CSV table of C-alpha atoms in Angstrom, one decimal:
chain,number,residue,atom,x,y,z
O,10,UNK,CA,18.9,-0.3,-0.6
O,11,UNK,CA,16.4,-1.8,1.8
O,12,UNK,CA,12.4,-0.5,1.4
O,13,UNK,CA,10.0,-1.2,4.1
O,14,UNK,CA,6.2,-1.1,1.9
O,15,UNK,CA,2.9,-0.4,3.3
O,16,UNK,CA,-0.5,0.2,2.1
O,17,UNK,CA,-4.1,0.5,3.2
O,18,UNK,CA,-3.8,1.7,6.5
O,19,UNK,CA,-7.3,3.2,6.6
O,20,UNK,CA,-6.5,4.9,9.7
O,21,UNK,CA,-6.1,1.4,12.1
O,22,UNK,CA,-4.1,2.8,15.0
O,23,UNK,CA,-3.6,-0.7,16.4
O,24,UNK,CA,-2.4,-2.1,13.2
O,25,UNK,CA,-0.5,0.4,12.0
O,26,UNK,CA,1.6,0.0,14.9
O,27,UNK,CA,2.2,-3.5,14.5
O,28,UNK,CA,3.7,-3.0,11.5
O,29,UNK,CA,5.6,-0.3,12.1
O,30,UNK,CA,7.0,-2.0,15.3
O,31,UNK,CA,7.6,-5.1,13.4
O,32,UNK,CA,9.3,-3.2,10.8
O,33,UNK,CA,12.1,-1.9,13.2
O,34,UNK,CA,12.2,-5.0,14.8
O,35,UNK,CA,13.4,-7.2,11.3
O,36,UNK,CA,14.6,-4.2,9.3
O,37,UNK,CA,15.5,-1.4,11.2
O,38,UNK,CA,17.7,-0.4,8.3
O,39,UNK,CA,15.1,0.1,5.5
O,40,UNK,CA,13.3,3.0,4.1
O,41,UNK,CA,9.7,3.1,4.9
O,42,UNK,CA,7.5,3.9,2.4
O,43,UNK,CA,3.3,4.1,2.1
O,44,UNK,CA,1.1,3.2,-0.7
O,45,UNK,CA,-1.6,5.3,-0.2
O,46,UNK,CA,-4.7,5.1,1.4
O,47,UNK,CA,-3.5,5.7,4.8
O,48,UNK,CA,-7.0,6.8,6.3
O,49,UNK,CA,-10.3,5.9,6.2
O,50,UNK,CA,-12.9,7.9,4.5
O,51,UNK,CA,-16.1,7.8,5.6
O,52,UNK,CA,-18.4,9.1,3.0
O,53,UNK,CA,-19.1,6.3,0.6
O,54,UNK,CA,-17.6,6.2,-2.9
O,55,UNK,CA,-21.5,7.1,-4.4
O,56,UNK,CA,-22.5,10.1,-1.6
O,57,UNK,CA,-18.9,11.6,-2.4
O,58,UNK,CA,-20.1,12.5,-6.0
O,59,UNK,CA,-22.6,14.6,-4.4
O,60,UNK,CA,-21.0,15.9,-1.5
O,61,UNK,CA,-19.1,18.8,-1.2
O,62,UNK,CA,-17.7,21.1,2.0
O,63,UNK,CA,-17.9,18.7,4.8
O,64,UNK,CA,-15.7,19.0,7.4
O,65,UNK,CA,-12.1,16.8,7.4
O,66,UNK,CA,-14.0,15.2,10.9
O,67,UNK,CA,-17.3,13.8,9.6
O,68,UNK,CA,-15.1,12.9,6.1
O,69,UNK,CA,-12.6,10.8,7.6
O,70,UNK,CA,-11.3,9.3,10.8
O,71,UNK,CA,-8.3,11.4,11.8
O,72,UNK,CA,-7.1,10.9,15.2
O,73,UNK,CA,-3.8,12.0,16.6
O,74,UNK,CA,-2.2,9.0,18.0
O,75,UNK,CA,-2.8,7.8,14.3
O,76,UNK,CA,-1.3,11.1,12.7
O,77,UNK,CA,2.1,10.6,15.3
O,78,UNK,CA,2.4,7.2,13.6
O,79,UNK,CA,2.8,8.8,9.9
O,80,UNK,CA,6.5,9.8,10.2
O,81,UNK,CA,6.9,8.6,6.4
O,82,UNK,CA,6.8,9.8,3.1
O,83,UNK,CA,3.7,8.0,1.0
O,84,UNK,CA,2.0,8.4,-2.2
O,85,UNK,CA,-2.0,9.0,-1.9
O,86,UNK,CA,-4.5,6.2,-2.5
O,87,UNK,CA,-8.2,6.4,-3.2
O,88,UNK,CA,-9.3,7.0,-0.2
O,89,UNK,CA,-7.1,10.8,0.0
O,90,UNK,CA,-8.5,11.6,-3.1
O,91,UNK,CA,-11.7,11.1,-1.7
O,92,UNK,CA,-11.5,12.8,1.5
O,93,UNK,CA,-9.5,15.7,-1.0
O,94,UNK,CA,-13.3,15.5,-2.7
O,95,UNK,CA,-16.0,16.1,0.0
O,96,UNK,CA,-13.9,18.6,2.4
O,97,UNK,CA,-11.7,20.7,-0.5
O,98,UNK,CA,-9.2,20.6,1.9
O,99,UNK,CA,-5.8,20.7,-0.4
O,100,UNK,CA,-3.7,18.8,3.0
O,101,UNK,CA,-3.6,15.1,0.6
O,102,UNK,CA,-2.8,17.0,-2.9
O,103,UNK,CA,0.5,17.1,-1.3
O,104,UNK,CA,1.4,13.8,-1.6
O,105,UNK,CA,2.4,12.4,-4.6
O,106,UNK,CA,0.4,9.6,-7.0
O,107,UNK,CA,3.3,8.0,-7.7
O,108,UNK,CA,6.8,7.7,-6.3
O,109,UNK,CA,10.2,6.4,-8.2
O,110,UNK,CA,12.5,4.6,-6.3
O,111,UNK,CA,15.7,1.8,-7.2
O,112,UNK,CA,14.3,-0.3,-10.1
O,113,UNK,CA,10.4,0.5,-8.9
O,114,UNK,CA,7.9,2.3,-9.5
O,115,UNK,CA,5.2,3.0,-6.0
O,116,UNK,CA,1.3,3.9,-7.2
O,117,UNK,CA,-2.0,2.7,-5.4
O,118,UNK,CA,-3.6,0.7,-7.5
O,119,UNK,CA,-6.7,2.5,-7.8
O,120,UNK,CA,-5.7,4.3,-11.1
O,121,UNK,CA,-5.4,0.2,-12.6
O,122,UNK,CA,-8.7,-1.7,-14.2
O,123,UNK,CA,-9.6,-4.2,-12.1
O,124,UNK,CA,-11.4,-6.7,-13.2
O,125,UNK,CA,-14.8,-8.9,-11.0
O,126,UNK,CA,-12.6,-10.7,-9.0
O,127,UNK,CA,-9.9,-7.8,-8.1
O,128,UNK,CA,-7.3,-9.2,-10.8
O,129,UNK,CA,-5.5,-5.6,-12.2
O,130,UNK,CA,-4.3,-4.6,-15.4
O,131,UNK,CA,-1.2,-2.9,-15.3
O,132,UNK,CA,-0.8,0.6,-16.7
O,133,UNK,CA,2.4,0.3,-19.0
O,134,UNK,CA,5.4,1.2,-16.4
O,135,UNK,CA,9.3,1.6,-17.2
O,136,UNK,CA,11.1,0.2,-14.4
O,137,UNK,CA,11.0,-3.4,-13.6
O,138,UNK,CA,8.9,-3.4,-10.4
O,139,UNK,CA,5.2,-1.8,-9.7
O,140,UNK,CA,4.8,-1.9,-6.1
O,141,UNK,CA,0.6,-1.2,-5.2
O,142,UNK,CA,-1.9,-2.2,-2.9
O,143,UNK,CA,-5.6,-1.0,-3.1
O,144,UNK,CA,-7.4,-4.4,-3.2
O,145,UNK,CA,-5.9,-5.3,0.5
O,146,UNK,CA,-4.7,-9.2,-1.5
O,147,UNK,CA,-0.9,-9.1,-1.8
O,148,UNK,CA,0.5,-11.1,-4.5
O,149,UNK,CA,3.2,-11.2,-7.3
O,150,UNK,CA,2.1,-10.9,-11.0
O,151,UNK,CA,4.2,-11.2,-14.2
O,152,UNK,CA,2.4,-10.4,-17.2
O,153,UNK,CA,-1.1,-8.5,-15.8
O,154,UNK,CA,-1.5,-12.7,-14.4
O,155,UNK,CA,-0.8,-13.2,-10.4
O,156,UNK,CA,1.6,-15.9,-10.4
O,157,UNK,CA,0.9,-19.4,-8.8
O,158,UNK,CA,2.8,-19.1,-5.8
O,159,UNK,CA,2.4,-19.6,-2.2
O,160,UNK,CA,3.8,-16.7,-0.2
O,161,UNK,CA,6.0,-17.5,2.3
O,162,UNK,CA,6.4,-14.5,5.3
O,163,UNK,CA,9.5,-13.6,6.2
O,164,UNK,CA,11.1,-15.6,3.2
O,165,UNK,CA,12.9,-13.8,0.3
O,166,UNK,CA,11.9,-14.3,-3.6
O,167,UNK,CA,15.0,-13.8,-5.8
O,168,UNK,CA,12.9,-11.8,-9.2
O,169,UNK,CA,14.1,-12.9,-12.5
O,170,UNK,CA,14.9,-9.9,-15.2
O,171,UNK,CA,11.6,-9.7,-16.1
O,172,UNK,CA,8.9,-7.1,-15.3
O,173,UNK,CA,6.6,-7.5,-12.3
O,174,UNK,CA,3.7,-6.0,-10.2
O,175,UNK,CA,3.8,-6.7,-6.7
O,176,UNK,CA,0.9,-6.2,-4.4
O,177,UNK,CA,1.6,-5.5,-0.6
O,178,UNK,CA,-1.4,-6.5,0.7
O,179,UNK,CA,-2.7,-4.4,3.7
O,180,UNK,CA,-2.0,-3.1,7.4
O,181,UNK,CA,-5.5,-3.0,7.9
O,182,UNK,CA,-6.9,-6.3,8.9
O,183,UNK,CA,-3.9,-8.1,7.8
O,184,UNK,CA,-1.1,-6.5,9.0
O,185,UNK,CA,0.8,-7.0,5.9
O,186,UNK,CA,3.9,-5.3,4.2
O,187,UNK,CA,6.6,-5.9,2.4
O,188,UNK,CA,10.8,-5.5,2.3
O,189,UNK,CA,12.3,-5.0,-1.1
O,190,UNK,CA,16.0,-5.0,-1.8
O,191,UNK,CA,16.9,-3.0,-4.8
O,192,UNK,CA,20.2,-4.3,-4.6
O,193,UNK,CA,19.7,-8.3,-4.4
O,194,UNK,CA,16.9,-7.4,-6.4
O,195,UNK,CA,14.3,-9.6,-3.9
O,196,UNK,CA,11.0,-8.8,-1.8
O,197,UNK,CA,9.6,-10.7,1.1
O,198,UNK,CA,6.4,-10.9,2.2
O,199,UNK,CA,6.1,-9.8,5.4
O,200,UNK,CA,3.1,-9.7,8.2
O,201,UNK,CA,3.5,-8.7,11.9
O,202,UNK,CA,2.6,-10.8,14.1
O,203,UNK,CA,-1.1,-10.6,15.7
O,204,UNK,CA,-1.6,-10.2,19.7
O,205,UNK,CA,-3.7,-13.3,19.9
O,206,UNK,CA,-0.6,-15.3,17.7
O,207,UNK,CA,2.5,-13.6,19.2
């Protein structure tokens, strides 16, 4: 089966729809999927401990034309949680922390240790694949170690039968995602194109 995987959205309209229209134009067949961290939350990581009952507006940016764009299931990143914090609105509890699908396993990232220079440790994980995003750098790791590779877009990387975490990268700024074929068992970096690129 095809899967279409994006993360960290943080509520960029403009991006968003990049990848999503770059998604049906080169796999119009797969499953799209989020990682989490689909909006933006305002209120910094050190006010949220303090904060409490503010409303989902001042929390977060939430605008409909972003909203319309969120036709697809997703698991919730750091940011949800956060936002789920300061309001107490229970709308992000809904979605789930981590998602099973063919020979994969879908969780943020935010739940990993990262070291100084954003380099994760992997909680232990059954299936073969870890799919995350979080620190908006996508890569492939074997072994908790990213491995020395230059990603290619749009090309495909055949995985061995070995156990690996692949980072997304991010919609946000970057306009990355990625296309992973349970059944040829490869992923391909993917990143939609930018206005000022074509």
């Amino acid at each position: 089966m095809l899967y279409a995987l994006l993360g960290d959205l943080h509520s960029s309209i403009e991006d968003t729809k990049a990848v999503l229209d770059h998604i049906q134009q080169s796999a119009k067949d797969a499953k799209v999927l989020g990682l989490g961290d689909l909006y933006e939350c305002t209120v910094s990581k050190k006010k949220a401990q303090t904060m409490s009952g503010i409303p989902l507006q001042k929390a977060a940016i939430v605008e409909n034309d972003f909203e319309n764009l969120l036709t697809f299931p997703s698991i919730r990143g750091n940011q949800e949680e956060r936002i789920t914090r300061v309001t107490g609105i229970e709308r992000f509890t809904e979605l789930p922390e981590t998602m099973e699908i063919d020979g994969a396993t879908l969780m943020h990232g935010h739940q990993f240790k990262w070291s100084v220079t954003w380099q994760p440790t992997f909680p232990p994980f059954k299936k073969s694949i870890l799919f995350f995003g979080h620190s908006h750098e996508s890569g492939l790791y074997h072994r908790n170690k990213k491995l020395p590779i230059r990603i290619r877009y749009g090309q495909p990387i055949a995985l061995q039968e070995k156990q690996y975490g692949i980072n997304v990268g991010s919609v946000v700024d970057h306009r990355e995602w990625c296309l992973y074929d349970s059944n040829k068992r490869t992923v391909t970096f993917m990143c939609a194109p930018s206005v000022e690129n074509g």
